[in-house]
Short mmCIF file of C-alpha atoms and ligand atoms in Angstrom, two decimals:
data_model
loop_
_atom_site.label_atom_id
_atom_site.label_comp_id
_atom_site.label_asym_id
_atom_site.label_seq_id
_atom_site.Cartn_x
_atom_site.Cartn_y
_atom_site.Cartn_z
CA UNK A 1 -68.10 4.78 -9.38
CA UNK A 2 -64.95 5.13 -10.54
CA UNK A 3 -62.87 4.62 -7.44
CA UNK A 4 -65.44 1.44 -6.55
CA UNK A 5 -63.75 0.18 -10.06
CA UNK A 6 -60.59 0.81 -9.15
CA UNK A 7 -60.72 -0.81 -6.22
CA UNK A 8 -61.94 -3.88 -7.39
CA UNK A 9 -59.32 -4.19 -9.88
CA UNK A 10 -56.48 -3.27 -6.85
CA UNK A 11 -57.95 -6.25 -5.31
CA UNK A 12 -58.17 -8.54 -7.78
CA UNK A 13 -54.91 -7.51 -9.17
CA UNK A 14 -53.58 -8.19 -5.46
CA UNK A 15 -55.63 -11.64 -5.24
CA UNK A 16 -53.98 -12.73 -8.84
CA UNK A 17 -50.76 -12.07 -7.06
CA UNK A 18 -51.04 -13.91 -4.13
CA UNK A 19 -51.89 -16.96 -5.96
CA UNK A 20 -49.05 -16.31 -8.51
CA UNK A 21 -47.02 -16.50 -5.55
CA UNK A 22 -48.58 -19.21 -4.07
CA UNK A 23 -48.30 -21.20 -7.64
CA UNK A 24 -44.56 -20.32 -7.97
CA UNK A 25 -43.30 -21.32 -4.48
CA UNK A 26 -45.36 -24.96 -4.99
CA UNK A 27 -43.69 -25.35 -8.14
CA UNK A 28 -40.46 -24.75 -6.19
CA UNK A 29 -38.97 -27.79 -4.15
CA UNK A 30 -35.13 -28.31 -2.77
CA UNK A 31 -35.06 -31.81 -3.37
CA UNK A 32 -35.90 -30.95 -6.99
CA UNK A 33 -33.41 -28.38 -7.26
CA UNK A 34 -30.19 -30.04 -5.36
CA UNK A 35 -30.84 -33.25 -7.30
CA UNK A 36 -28.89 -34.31 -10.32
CA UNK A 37 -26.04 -31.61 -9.25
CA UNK A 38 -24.55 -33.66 -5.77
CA UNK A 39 -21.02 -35.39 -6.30
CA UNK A 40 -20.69 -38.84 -7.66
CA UNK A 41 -19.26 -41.57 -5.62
CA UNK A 42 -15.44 -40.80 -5.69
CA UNK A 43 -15.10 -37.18 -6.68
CA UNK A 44 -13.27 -34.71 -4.96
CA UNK A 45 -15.48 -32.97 -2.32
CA UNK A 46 -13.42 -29.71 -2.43
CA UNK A 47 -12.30 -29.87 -6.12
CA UNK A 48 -15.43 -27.18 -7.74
CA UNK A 49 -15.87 -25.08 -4.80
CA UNK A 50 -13.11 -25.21 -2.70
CA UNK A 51 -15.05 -26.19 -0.06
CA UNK A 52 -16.44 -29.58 1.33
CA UNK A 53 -19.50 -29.80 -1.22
CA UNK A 54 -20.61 -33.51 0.20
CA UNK A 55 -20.75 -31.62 4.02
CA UNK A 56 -22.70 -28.48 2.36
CA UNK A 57 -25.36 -30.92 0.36
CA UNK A 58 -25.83 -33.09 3.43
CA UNK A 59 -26.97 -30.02 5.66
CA UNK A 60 -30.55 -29.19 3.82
CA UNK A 61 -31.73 -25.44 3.13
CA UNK A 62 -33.14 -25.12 6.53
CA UNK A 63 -31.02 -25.49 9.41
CA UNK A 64 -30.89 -24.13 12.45
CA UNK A 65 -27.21 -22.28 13.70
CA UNK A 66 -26.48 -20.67 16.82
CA UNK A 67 -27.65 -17.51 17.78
CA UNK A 68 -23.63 -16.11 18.55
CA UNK A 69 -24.60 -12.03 19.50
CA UNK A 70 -23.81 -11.09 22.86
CA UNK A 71 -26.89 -11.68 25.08
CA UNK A 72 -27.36 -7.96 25.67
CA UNK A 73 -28.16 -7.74 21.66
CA UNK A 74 -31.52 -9.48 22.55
CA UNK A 75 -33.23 -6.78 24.48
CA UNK A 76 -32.26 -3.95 21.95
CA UNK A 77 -35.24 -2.57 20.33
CA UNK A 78 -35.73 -1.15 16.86
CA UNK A 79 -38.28 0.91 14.97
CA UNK A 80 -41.49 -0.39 13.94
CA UNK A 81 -41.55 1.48 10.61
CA UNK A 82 -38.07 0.35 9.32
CA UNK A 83 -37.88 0.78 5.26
CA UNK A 84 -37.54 -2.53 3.70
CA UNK A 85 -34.58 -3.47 1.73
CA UNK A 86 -33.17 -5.44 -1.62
CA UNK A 87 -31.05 -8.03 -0.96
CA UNK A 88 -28.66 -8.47 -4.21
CA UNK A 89 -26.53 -11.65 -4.32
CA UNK A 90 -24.46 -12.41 -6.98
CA UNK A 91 -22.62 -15.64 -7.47
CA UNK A 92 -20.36 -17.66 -10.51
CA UNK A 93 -20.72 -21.23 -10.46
CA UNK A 94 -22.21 -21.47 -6.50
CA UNK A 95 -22.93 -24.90 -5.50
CA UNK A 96 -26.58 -24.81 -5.03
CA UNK A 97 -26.71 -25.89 -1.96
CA UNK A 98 -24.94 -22.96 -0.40
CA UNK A 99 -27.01 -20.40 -2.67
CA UNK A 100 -30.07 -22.15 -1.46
CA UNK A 101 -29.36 -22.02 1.93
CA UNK A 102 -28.13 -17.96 1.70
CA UNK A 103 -31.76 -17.42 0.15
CA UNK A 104 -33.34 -19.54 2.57
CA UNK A 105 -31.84 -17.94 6.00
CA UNK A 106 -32.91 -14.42 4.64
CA UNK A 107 -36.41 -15.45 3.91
CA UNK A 108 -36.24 -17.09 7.90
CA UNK A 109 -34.33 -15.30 9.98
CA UNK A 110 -35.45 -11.56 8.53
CA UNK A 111 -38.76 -9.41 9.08
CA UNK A 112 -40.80 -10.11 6.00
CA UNK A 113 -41.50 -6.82 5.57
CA UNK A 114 -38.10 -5.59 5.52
CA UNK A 115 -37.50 -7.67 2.24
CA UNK A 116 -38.82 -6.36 -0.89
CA UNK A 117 -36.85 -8.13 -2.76
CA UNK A 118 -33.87 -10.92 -3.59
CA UNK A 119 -32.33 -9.90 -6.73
CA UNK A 120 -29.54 -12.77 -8.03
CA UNK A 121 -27.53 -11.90 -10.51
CA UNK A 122 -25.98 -15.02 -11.91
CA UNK A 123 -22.37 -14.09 -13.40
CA UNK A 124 -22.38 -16.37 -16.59
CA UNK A 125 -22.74 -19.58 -14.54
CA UNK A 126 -22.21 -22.62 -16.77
CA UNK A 127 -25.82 -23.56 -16.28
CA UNK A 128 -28.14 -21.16 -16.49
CA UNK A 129 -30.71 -23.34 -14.44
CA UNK A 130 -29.45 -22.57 -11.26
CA UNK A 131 -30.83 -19.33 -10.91
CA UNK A 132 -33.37 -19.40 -13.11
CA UNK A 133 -34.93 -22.47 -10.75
CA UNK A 134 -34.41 -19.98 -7.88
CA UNK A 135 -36.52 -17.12 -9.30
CA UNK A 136 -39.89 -19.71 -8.75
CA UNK A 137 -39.17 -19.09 -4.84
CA UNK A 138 -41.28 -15.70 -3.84
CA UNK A 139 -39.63 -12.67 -3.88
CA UNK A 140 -36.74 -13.66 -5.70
CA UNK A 141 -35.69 -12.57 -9.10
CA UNK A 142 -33.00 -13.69 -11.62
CA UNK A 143 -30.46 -11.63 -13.79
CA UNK A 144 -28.27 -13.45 -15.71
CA UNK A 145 -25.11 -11.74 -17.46
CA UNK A 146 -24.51 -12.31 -21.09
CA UNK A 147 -21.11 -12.82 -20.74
CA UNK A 148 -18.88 -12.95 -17.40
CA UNK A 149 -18.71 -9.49 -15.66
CA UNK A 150 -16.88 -9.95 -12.35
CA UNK A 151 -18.81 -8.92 -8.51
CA UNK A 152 -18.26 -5.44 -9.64
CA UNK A 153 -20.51 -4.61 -12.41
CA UNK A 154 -22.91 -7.90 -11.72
CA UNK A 155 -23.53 -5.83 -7.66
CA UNK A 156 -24.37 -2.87 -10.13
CA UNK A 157 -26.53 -4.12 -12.27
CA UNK A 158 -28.46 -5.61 -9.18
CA UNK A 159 -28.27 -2.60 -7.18
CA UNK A 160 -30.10 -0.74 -10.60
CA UNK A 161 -32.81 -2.78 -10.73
CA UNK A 162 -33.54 -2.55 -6.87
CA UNK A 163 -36.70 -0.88 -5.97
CA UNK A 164 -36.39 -0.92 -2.05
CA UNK A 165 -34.37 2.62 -0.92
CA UNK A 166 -31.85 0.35 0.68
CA UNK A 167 -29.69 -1.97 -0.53
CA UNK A 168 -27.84 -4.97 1.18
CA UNK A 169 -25.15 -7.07 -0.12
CA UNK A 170 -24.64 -10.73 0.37
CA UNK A 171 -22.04 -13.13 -0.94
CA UNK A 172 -23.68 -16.31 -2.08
CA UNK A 173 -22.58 -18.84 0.30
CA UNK A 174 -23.78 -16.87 3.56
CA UNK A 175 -26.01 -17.68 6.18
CA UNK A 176 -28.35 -14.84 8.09
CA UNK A 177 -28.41 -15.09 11.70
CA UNK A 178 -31.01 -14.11 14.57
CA UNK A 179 -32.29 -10.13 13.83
CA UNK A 180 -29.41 -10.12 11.41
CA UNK A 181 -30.96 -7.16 9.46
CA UNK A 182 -32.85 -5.11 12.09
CA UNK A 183 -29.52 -3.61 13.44
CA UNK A 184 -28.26 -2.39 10.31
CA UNK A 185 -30.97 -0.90 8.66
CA UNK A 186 -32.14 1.26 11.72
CA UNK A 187 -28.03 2.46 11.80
CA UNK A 188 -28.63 3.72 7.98
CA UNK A 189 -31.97 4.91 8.63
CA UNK A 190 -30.90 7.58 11.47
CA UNK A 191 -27.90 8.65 9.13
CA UNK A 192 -28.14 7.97 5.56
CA UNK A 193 -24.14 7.91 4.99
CA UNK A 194 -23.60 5.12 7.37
CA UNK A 195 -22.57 1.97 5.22
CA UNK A 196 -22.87 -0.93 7.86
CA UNK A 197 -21.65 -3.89 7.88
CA UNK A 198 -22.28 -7.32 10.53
CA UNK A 199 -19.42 -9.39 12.16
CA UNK A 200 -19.21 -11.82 9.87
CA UNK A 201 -18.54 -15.28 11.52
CA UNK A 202 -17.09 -18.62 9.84
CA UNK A 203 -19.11 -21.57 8.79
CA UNK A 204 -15.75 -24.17 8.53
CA UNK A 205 -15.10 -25.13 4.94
CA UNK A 206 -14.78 -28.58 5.79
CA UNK A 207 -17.59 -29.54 8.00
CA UNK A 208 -20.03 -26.23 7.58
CA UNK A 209 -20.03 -26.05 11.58
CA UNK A 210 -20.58 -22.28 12.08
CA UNK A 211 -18.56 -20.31 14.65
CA UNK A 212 -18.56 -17.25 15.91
CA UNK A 213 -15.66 -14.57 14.94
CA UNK A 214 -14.76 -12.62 17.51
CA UNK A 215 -16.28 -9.55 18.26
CA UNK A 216 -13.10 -7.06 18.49
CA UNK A 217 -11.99 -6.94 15.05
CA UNK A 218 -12.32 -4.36 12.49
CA UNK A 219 -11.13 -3.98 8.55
CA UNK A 220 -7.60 -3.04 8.38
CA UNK A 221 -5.09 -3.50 5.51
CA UNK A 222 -1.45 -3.25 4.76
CA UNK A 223 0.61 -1.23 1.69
CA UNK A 224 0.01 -3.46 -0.52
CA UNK A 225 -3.57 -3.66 -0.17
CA UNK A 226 -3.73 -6.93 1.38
CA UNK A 227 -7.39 -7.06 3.77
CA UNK A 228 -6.65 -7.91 7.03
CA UNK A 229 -8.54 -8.26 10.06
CA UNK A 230 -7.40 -6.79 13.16
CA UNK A 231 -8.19 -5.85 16.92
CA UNK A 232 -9.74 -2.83 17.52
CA UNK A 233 -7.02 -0.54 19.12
CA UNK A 234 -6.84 -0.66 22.14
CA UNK A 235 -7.64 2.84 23.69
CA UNK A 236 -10.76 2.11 21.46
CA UNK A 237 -11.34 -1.28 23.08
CA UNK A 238 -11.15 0.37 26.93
CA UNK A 239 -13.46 3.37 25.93
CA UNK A 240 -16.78 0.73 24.73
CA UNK A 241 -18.86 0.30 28.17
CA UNK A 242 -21.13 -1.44 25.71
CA UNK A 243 -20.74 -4.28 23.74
CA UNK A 244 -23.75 -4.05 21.29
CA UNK A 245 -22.56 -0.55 20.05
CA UNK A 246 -21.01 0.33 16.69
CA UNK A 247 -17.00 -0.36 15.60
CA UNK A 248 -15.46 2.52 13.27
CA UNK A 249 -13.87 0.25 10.67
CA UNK A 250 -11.23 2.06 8.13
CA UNK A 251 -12.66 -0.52 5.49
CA UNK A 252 -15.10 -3.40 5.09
CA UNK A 253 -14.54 -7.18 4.01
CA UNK A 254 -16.16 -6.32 1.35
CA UNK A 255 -19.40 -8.83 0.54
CA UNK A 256 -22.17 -8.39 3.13
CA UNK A 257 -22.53 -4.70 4.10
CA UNK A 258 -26.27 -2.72 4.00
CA UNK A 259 -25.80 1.19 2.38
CA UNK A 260 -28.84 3.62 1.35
CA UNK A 261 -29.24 3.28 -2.68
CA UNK A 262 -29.36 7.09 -3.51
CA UNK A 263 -25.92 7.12 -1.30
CA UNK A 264 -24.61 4.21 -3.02
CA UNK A 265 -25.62 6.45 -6.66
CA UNK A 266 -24.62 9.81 -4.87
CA UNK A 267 -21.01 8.44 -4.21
CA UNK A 268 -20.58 6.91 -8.00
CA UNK A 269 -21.58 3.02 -6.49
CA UNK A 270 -18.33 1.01 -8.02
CA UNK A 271 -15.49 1.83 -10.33
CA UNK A 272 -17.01 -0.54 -13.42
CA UNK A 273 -13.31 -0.74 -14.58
CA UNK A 274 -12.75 -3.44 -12.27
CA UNK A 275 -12.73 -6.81 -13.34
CA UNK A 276 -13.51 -10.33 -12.19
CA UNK A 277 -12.51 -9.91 -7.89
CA UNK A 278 -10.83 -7.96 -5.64
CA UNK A 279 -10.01 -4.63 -5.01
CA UNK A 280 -13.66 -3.10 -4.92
CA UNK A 281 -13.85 -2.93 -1.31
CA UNK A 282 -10.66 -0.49 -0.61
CA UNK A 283 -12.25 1.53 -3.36
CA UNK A 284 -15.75 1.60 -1.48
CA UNK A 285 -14.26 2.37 1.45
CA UNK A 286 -11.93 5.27 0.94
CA UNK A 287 -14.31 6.96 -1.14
CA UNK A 288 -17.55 6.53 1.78
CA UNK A 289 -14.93 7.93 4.58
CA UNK A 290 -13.24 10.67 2.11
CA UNK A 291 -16.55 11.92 0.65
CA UNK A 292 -18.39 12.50 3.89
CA UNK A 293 -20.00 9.03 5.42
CA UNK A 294 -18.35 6.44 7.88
CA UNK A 295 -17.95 2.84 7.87
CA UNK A 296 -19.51 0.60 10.80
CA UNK A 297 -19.62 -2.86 11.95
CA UNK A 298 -22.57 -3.78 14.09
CA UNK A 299 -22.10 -7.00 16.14
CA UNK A 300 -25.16 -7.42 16.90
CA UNK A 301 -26.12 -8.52 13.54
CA UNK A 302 -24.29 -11.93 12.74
CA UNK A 303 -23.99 -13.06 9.13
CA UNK A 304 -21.61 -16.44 8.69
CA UNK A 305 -19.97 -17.00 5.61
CA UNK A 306 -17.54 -19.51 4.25
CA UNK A 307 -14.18 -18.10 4.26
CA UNK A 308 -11.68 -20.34 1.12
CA UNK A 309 -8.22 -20.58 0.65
CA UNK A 310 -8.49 -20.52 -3.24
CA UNK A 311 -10.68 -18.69 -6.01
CA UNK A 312 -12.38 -21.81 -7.13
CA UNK A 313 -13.22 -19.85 -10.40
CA UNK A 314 -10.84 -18.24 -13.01
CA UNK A 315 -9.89 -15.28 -14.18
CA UNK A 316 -9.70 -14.93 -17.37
CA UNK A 317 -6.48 -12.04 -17.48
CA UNK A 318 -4.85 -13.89 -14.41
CA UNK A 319 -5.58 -13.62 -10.55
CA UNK A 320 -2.44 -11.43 -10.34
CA UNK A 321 -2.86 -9.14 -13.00
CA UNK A 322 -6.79 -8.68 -12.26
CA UNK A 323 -5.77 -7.57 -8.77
CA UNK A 324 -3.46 -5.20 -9.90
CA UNK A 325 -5.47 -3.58 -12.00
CA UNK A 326 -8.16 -3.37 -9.37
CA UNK A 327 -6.16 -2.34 -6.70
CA UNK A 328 -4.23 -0.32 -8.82
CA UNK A 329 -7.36 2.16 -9.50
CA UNK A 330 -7.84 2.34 -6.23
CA UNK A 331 -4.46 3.32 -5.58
CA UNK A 332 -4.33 5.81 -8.30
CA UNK A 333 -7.56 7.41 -8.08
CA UNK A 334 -7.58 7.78 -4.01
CA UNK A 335 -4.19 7.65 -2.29
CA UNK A 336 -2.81 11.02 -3.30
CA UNK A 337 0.79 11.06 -2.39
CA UNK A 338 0.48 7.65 -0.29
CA UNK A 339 0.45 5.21 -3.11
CA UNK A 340 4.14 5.29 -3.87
CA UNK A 341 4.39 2.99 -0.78
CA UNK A 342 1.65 0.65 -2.41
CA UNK A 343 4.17 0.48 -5.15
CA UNK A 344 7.16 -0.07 -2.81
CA UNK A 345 4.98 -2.64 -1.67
CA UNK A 346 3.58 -4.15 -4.48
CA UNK A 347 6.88 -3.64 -6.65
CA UNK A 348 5.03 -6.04 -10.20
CA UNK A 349 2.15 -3.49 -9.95
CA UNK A 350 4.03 -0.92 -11.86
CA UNK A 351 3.68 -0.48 -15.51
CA UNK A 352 0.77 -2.54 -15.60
CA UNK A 353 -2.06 -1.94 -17.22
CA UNK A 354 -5.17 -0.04 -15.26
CA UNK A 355 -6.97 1.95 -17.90
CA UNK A 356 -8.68 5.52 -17.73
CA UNK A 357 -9.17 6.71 -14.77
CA UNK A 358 -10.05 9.92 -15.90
CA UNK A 359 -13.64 9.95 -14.97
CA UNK A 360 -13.04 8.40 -11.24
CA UNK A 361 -10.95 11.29 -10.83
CA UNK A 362 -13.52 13.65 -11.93
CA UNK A 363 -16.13 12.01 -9.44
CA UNK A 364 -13.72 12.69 -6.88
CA UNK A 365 -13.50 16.77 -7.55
CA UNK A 366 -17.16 16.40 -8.19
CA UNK A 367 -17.77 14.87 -5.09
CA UNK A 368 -15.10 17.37 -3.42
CA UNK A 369 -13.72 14.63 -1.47
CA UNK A 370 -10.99 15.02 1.70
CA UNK A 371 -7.58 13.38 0.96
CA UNK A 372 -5.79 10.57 1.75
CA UNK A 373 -3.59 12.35 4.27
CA UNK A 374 -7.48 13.03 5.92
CA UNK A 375 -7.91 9.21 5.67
CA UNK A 376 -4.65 8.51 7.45
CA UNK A 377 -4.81 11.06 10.18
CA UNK A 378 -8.61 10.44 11.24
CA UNK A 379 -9.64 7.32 10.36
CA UNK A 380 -6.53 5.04 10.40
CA UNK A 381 -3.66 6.44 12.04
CA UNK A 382 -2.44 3.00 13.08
CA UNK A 383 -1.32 2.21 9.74
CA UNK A 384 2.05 2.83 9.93
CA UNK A 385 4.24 4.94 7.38
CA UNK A 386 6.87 3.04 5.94
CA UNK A 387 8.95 6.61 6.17
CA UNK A 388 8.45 6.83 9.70
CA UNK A 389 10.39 3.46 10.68
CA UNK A 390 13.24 5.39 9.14
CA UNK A 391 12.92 8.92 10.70
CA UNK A 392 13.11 8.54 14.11
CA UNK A 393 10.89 11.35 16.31
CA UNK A 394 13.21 10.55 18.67
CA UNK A 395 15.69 12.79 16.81
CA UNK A 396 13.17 14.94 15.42
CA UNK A 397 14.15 18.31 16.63
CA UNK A 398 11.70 21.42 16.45
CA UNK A 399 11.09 21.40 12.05
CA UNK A 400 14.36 19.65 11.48
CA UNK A 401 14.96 15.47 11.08
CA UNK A 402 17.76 13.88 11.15
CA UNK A 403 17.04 11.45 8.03
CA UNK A 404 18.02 7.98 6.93
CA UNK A 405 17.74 5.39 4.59
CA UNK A 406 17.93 2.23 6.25
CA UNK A 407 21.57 2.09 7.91
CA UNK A 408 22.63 4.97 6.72
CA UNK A 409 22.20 8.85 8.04
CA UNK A 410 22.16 11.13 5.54
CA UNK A 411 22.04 14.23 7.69
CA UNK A 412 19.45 16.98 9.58
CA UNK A 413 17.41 18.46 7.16
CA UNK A 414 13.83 20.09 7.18
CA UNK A 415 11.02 17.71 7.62
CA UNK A 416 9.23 16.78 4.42
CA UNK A 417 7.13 14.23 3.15
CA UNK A 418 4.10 12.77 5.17
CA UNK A 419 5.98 12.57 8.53
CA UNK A 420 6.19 16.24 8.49
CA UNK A 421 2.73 17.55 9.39
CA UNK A 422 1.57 14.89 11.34
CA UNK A 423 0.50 16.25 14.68
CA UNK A 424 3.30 15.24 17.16
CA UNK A 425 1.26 13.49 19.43
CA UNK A 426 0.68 10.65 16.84
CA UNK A 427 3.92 10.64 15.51
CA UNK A 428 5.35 9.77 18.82
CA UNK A 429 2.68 6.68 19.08
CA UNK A 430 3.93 5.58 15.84
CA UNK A 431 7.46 5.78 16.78
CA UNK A 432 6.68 3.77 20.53
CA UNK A 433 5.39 1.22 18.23
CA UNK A 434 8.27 0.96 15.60
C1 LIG B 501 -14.20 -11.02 -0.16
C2 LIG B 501 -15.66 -10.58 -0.06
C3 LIG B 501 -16.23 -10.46 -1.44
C4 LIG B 501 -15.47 -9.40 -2.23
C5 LIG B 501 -13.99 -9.80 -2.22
C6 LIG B 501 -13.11 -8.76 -2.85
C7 LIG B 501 -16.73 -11.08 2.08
C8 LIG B 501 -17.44 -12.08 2.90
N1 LIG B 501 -16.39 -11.48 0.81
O1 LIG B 501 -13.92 -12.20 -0.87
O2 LIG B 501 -17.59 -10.13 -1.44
O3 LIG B 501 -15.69 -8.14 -1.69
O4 LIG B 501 -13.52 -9.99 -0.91
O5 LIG B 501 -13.49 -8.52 -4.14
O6 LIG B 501 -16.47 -10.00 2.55
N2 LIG B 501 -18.45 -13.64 -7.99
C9 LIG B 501 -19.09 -13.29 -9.16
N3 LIG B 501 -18.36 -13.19 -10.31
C10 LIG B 501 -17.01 -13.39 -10.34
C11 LIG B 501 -16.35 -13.70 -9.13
C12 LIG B 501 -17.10 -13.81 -7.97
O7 LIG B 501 -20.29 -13.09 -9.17
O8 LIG B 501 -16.42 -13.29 -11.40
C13 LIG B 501 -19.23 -13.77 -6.75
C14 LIG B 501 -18.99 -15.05 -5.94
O9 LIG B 501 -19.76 -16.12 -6.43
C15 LIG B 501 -19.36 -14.60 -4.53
C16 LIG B 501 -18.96 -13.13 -4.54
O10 LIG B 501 -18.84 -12.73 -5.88
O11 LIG B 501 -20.72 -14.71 -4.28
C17 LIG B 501 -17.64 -12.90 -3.80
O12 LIG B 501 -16.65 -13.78 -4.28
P1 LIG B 501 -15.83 -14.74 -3.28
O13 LIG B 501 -16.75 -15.40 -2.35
O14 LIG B 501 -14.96 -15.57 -4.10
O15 LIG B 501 -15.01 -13.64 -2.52
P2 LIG B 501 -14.37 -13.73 -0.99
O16 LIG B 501 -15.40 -14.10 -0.02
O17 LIG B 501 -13.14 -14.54 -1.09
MN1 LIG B 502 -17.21 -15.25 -0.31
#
């Protein structure tokens, strides 16, 4: 008797939901919510978002882009039972019609089962409205901050309310493409530490055409911690037979990668201490490869997203200063003996202020992380040592180097510093490419 109860109550409990859903996505229309926010006759186009905003309203929610994986992607298959995922957006200020159109190519182009859940977490936007309209859509819920956090601690907050096991991170001016999601949650399902992210392609900030990016690069960065992309090298290039597999990345972009959630809790998830932009993603990275996981990009999952030349937001401490701090912590907390040439580098970042890092640091004992030298030697031995354009291998002789600085020799002396124990083999490829 008391099961028959129960049952009846699971169903009507499930019946009240469907129509609750049903209710809230006919309450919900586009037209409703892009109206009253497009540009008035003579505005600037580019002037709120620094991006066309009259060639982003034209396009609707809905349309259709190319399908840019490499035709072998197609035929892949992927488990049946895949766990679903939370997709967490946050956004300051988005134009609606790009945040409409992220929301809407997720709900299209993914496996509804695989989404539990879109959690937005609007970062202080001037009007609260445009999330708030979103959360009527199914699926989707709204967080708004009190006050303006920064990506950092908004992704956390969304990434702690998240029930799926997975998490996936989206900037909010993105669009999904074809199986976008499949890919990267099987790669995380086999192997819990893999954080995986797609190629991420370019819809054109002045006519929202979407291309596709090519499909050699990987995450790469210079001293001063300055995201670059870059070509895969190139013995790596001649070994892959197959086109839809995996590329080793020594970091990620940064906005649209998919991670397990107990990982993402295991490894500490962000340093909090991080304001506003920028910075987060060297962080992230460092710490998955030096505490025992790998980075990936999968291209056969295709996510477009428009790339800007400005922040079309503030900062409130300054651009420059917030990304010195940011990158600072990084620096400090992760690059052991390497970060003296992020201050050569980055020569305004000293003496500026980064606050404690004191509990970072004792993640990273807790976590009994490799070090940087690890980092260098294993994952990205192509970045070069600024030390080793001045000591030659050439004239390295058994343990002895015949130092300089610049111009100057300054005589044979033992071999120190990070040159030293370097396995010879790489230090010659450095020096053939100095
Ligand atoms: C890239 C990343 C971005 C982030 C950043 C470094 C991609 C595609 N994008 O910059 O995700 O990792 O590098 O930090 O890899 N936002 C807030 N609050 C703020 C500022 C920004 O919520 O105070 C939102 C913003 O609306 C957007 C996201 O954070 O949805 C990323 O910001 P962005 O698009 O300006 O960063 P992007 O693409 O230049
Ligand atoms: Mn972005």
């Amino acid at each position: 008797m008391i099961t028959h109860v129960s049952k009846k109550e699971m169903f009507h409990s499930f019946a009240f939901q469907m129509i609750f859903q049903l209710l809230k996505w006919l309450t919900f229309t586009n037209k409703a919510y892009l109206a009253g926010k497009q540009l008035k006759p003579g505005d600037d186009p580019y002037r709120e978002h620094a991006f066309n905003l009259q060639e982003s309203d034209r396009l609707g929610s809905e349309r259709a882009i190319r399908d840019t994986r490499h035709y072998r992607c197609a035929s892949l298959n992927y488990d049946t039972d895949l766990p679903s995922t939370s997709i967490i957006i946050t956004f300051h200020n988005e134009a609606r019609s790009t945040l409409l159109r992220t929301i809407k190519s997720v709900l299209m182009r993914s496996p509804p089962s695989l989404i539990q859940e879109i959690i937005l977490i609007d970062d202080f936007s001037s009007d609260p409205e445009d999330c708030q309209l979103l959360s009527q859509i199914p699926k989707v819920h709204c967080l708004r901050n009190g006050r303006r956090e920064g990506l950092i601690r908004s992704r956390v907050r969304g990434a702690n309310t998240a029930t799926a096991s997975i998490l996936t991170f989206l900037d909010s001016h993105c669009e999904v493409n074809t199986d976008w999601l499949q890919p990267m949650i099987q790669r995380v399902k086999e192997d819990h530490t893999r954080v995986v992210s797609p190629i991420i392609d370019v819809i054109s900030l002045d006519n929202f055409a979407y291309l596709a990016a090519s499909a050699d690069l990987r995450g790469g960065f210079d001293w001063s911690l300055h995201f670059k992309w870059e070509q895969i090298p190139i013995e790596q290039k001649m070994a892959r037979s197959d086109p839809t597999q995996p590329i080793r990345t020594p970091v990620i972009a940064g906005g649209i990668f998919v991670m397990d959630k107990s990982w993402f809790n295991h490894l500490g998830q962000y340093d909090t201490h991080m304001d506003i932009w920028g910075g987060e993603n060297f962080e992230l990275s460092f710490r998955v490869w030096m505490c025992g996981g790998s980075l990936e990009i999968l291209p056969c999952s295709r996510v477009g997203h428009v790339f800007r030349k400005r922040h079309p937001y503030d900062f409130p401490e300054g651009n420059a200063l917030t990304y010195i701090k940011n990158t600072r912590r990084a620096a400090e907390v992760w690059m052991d003996e390497y970060k003296q040439y992020y201050y050569s580098a980055r020569p305004s970042a000293q003496g500026k202020a980064f606050g404690s890092i004191t509990d970072r640091l004792t993640l990273r004992r807790k976590l009994n992380c490799k070090p940087f030298r690890w980092y260098m030697e294993n994952v990205y031995p192509e970045l070069r040592v600024p030390e080793q354009e001045a000591v030659s291998s050439v004239l390295k002789q058994g343990g002895s180097c015949l130092e300089t600085r610049g111009i100057d020799i300054l005589g044979l002396a033992e071999c120190r510093g990070i040159g030293a124990s370097r396995p010879q083999s790489q230090v010659r490829d450095q020096a053939l490419k100095v």
